[in-house]
CSV table of C-alpha atoms in Angstrom, one decimal:
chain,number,residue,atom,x,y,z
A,1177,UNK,CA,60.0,87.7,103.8
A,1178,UNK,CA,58.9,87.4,106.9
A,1179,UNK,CA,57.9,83.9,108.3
A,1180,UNK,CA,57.5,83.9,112.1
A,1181,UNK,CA,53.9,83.5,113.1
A,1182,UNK,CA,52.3,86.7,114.9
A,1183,UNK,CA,50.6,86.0,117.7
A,1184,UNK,CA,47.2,84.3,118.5
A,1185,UNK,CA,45.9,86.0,121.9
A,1186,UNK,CA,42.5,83.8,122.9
A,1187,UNK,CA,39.3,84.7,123.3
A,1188,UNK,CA,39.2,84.5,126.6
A,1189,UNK,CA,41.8,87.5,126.7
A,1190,UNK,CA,39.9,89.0,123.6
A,1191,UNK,CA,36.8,89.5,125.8
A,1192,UNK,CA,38.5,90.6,129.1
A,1193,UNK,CA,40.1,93.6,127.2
A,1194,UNK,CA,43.4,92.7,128.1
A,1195,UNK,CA,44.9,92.9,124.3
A,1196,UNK,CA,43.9,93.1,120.6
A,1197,UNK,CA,44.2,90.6,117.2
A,1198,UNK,CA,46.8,90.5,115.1
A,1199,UNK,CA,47.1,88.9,111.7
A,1200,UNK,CA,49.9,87.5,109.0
A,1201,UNK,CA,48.2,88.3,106.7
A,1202,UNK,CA,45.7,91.7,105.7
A,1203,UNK,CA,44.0,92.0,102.6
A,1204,UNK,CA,42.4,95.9,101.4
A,1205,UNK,CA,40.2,95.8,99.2
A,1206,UNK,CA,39.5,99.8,98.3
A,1207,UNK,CA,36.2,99.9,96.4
A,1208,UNK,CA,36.8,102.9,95.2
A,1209,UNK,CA,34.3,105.8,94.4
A,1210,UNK,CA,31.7,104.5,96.8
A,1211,UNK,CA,30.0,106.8,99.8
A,1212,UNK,CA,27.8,106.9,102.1
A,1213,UNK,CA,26.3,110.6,102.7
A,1214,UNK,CA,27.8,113.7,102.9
A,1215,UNK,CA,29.9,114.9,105.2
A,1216,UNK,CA,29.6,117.8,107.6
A,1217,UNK,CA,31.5,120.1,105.2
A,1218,UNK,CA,30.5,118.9,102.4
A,1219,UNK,CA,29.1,122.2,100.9
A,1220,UNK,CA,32.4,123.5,101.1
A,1221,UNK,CA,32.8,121.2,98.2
A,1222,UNK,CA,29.8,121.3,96.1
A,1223,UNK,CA,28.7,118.0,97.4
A,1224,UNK,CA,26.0,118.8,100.0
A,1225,UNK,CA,23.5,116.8,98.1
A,1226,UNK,CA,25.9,113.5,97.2
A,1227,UNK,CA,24.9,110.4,98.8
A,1228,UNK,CA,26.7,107.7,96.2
A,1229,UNK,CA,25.0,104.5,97.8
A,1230,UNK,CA,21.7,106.3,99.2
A,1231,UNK,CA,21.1,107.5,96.0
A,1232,UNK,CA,21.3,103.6,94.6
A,1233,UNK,CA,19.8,102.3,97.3
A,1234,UNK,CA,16.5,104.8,96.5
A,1235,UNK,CA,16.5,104.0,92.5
A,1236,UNK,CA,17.5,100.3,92.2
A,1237,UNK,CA,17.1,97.0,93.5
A,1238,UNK,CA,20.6,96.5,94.4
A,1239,UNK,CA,22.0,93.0,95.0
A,1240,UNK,CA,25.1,92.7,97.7
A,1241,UNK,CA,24.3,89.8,99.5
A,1242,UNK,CA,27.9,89.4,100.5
A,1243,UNK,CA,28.7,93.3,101.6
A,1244,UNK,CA,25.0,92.7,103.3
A,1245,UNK,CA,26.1,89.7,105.6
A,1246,UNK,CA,29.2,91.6,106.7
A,1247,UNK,CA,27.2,94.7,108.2
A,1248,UNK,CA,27.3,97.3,105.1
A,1249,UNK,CA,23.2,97.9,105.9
A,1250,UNK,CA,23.8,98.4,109.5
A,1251,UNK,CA,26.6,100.9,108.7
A,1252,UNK,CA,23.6,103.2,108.9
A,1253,UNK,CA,21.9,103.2,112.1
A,1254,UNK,CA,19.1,105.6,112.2
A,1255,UNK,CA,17.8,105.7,108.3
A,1256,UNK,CA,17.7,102.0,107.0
A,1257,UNK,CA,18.2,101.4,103.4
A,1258,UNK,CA,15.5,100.2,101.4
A,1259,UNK,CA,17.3,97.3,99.6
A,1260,UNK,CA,20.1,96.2,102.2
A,1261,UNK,CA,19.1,95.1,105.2
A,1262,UNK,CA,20.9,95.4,108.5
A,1263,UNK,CA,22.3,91.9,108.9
A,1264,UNK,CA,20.9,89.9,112.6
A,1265,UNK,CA,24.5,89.0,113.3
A,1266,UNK,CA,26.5,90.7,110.4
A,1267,UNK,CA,29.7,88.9,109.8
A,1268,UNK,CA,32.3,91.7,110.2
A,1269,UNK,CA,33.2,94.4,112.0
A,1270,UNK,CA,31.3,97.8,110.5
A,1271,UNK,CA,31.5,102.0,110.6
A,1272,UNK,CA,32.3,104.9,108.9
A,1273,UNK,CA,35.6,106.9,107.7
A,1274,UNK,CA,35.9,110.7,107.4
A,1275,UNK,CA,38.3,112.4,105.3
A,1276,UNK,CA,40.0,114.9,106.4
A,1277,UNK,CA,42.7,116.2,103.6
A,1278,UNK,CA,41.2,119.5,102.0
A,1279,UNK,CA,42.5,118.4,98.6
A,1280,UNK,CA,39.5,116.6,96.6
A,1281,UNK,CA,41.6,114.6,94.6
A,1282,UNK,CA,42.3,111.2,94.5
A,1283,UNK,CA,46.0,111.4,95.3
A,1284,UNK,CA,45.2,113.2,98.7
A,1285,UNK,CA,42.9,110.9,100.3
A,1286,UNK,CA,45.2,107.8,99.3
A,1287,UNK,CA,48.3,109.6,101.3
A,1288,UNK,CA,45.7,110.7,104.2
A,1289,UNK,CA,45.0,106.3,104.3
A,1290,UNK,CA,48.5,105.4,104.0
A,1291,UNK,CA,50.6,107.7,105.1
A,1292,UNK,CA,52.6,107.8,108.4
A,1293,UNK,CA,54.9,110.4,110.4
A,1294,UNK,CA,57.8,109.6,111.9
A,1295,UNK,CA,59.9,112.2,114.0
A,1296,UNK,CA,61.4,113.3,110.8
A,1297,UNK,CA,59.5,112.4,108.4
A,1298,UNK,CA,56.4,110.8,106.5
A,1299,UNK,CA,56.1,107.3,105.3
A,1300,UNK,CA,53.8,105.2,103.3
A,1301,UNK,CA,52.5,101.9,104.8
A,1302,UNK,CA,53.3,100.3,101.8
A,1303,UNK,CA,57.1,101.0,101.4
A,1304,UNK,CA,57.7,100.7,105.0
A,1305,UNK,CA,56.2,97.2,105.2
A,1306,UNK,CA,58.1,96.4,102.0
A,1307,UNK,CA,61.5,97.5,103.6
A,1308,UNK,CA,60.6,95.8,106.7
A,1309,UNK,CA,61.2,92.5,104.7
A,1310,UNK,CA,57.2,91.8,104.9
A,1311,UNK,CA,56.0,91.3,101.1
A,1312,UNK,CA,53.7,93.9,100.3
A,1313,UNK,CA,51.9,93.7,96.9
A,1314,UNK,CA,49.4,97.0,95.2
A,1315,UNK,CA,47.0,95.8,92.4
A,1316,UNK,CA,45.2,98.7,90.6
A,1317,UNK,CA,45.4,100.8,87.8
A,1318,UNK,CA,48.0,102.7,88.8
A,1319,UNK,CA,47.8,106.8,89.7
A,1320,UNK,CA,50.8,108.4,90.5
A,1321,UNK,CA,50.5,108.1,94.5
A,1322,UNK,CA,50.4,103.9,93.9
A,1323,UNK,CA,52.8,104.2,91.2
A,1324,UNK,CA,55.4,105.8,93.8
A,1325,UNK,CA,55.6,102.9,96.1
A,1326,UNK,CA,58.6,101.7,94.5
A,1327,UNK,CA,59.6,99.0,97.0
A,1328,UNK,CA,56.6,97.1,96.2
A,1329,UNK,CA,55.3,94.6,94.0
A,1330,UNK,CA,52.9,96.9,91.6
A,1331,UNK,CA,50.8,94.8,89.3
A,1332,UNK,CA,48.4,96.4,86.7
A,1333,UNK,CA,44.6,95.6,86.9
A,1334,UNK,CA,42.6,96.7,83.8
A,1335,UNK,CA,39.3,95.0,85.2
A,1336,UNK,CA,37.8,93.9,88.4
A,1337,UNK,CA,37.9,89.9,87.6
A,1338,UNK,CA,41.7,90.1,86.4
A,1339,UNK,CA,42.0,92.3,89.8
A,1340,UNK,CA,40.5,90.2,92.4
A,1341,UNK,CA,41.9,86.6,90.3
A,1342,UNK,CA,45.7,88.5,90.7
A,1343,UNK,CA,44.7,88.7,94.5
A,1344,UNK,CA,44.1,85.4,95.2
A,1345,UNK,CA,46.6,83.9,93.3
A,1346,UNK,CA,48.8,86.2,95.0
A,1347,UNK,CA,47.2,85.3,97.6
A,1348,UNK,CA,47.7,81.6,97.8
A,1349,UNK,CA,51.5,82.2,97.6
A,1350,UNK,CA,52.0,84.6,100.6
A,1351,UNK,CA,52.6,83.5,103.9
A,1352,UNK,CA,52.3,86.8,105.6
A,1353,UNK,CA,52.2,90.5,104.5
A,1354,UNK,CA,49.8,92.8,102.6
A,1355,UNK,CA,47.3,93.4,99.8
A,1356,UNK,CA,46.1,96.5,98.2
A,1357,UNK,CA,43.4,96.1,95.2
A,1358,UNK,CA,41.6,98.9,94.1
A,1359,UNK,CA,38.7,98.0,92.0
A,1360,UNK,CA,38.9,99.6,89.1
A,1361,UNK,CA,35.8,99.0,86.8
A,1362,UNK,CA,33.7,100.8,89.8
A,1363,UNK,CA,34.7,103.9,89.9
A,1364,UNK,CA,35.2,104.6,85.9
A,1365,UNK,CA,31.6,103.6,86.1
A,1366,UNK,CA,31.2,106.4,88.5
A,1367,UNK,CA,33.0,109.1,86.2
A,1368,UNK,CA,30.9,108.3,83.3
A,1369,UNK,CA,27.7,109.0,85.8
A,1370,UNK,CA,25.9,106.0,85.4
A,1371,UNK,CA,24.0,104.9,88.2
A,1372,UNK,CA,22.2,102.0,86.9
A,1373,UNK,CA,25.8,100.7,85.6
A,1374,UNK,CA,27.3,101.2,89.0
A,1375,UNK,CA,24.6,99.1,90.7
A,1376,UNK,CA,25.7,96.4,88.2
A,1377,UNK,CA,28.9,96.5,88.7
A,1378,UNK,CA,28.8,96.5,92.5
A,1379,UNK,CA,26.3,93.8,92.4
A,1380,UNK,CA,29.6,92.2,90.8
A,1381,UNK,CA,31.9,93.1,93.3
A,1382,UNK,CA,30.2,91.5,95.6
A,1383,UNK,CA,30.4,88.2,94.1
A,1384,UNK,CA,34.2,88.7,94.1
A,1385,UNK,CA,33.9,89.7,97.8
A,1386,UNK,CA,32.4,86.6,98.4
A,1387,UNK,CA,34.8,84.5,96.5
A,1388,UNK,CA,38.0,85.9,97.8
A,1389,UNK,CA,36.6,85.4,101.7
A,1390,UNK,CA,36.0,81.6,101.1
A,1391,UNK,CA,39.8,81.3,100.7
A,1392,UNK,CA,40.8,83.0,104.2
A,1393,UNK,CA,42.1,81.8,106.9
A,1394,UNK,CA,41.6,82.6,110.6
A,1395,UNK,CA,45.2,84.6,110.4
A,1396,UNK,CA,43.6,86.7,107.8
A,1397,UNK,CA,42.0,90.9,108.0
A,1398,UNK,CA,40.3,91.3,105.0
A,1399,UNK,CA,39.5,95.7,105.0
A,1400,UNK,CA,37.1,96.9,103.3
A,1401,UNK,CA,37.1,100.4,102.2
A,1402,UNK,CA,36.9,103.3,99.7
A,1403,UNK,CA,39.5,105.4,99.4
A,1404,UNK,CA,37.0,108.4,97.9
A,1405,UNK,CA,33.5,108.6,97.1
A,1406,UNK,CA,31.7,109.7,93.6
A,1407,UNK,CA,28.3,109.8,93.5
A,1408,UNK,CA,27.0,108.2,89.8
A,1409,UNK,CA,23.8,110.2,90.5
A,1410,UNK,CA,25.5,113.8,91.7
A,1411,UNK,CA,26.7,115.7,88.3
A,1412,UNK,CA,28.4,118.5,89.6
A,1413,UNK,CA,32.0,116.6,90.4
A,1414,UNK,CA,34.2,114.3,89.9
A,1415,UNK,CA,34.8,113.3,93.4
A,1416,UNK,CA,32.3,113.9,96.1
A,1417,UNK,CA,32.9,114.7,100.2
A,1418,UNK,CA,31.1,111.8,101.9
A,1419,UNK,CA,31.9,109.4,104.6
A,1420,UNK,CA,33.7,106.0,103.6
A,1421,UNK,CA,32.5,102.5,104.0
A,1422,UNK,CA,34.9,100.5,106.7
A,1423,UNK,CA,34.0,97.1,107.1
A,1424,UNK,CA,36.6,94.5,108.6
A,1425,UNK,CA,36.1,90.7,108.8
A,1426,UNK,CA,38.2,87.8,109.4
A,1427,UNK,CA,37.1,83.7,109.9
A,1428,UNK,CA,38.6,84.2,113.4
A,1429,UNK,CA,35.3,85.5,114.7
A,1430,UNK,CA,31.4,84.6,113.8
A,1431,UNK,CA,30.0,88.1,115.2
A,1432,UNK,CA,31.3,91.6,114.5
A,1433,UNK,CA,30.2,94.7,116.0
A,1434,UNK,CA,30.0,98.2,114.9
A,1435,UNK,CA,33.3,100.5,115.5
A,1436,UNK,CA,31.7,104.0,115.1
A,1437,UNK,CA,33.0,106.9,112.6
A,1438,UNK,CA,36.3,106.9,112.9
A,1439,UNK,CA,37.8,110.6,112.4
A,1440,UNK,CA,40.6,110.1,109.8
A,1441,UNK,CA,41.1,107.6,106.8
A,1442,UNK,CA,44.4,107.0,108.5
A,1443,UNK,CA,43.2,104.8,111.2
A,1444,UNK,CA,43.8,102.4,107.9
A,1445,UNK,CA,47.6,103.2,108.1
A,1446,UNK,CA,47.8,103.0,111.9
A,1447,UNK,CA,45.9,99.2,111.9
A,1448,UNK,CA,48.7,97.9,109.0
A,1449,UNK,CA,51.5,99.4,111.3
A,1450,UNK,CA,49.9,98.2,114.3
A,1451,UNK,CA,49.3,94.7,113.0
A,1452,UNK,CA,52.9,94.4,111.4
A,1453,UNK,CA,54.6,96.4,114.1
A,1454,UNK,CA,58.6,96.4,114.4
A,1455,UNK,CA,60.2,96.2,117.7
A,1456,UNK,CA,61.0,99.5,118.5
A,1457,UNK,CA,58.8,101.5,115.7
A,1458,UNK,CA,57.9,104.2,118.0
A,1459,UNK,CA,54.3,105.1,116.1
A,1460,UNK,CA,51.4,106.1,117.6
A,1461,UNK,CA,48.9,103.6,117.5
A,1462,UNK,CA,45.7,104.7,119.4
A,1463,UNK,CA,43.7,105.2,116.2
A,1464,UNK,CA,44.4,101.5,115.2
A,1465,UNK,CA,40.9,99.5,114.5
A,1466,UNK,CA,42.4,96.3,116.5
A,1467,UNK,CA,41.8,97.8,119.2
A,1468,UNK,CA,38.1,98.1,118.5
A,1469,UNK,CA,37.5,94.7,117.5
């Protein structure tokens, strides 16, 4: 395990441009099945109408204080929603994610957040960190992609508290590395389409959010994302083509900012390799989201 400390640039660097943050220690939390609008191309995939949180936002009173403070209501910057707010001085840094893999399945958006090419050939983020000696630890209930990172520590997660508790007590032991949770109870509620059970349930969420940031450092990057979207309120599919939530936040700094729509769910894979970044990894980084902090 890794135990050097990565470096601290100051602010005063931070606001002349002249380098980026870096972290020991980045937590993704992948709320998985939540969107934010359609994309572009959505009709190409039956999904033209699927707007996962719009669609909450317009039938329920929904209560995410936490994901509020952090910038999740100002993620949308010319249609307010009716129950989140834009936050005055939102906590974290905010935007959207496209996908860009053709395949609407699960599987293929995780690989299109995670995986890496090299010269010769393709990598996950997970297994890479893992060999480079960093401990790298995936909570979930496993699907095959997650299952496959064999270099890892994989620990089941039946249910968002057990998920989030395994976190921080994972947490609280690891001196520098990386966290995956996906959330699971979310996104079942998603595939039985019920919205009203959703907003519940991310009401809950949030509290977690909220618990797991009051144990974070200033070292820390807590991400998060969703690795797919499923509209509770869209019954023609499964899985829906809309853009991702992306909000980053760590103690370090009181004000984020927004980051725009970022082009690929990669840029996820190229922060991790930019953060934890081997001498001599030759990577291209310029999609990193350090470097819009």
């Amino acid at each position: 395990m890794k135990s050097f400390y990565l470096s601290r640039p100051s602010r005063s660097l931070l606001k002349e441009g002249l380098t980026h943050m870096h972290f020991r220690r980045v937590i993704v939390v992948d709320i998985a099945s939540l969107g934010l609008g359609a994309m572009p191309d959505a009709k190409r995939y039956h999904s033209e109408k699927a707007n996962t949180l719009g669609h909450l936002d317009e039938q329920y009173l929904l209560n995410v204080p936490t994901l509020q403070r952090l910038g999740l209501g100002n993620i949308r910057r010319h249609h307010q929603f009716l129950t989140i707010p834009p936050a005055k001085t939102p906590l974290g840094f905010y935007g959207k994610l496209k996908v860009r893999t053709h395949s609407g399945t699960k599987d293929a958006s995780l690989r299109e957040m995670f995986d890496f090419n090299e010269p010769l050939r393709t990598l996950s983020v997970f297994n890479h960190l893992s060999r480079c000696h960093y401990r790298t630890i995936i909570i979930s209930r496993f699907i095959s992609y997650l299952a496959d990172q064999d270099c890892c520590l994989q620990i089941q997660s039946a249910n968002d508290n057990t998920g989030f508790r395994k976190l921080i007590n994972n947490l609280k032991q690891m001196d520098t590395g990386l966290i995956y949770l996906q959330v699971p109870e979310l996104q079942w509620v998603a595939t039985q389409k019920d919205p009203q059970g959703y907003a519940a349930r991310l009401s809950i969420v949030d509290k977690q959010i909220e618990l797991l940031m009051s144990t974070l450092t200033s070292t820390d990057l807590l991400i998060i994302t969703s690795s797919f979207a499923n509209d509770p309120s869209y019954p023609e599919r499964q899985i829906t083509r809309e853009y991702l939530p992306l909000i980053m936040y760590t103690p370090e700094v009181s004000k984020g900012h927004y980051v725009g729509t970022r082009k690929s769910v990669g840029d996820i894979a190229a922060t991790l390799i930019d953060n934890f970044k081997e001498p001599g990894t030759e990577i291209p980084l310029s999609n990193s989201l350090l470097r819009s902090m």
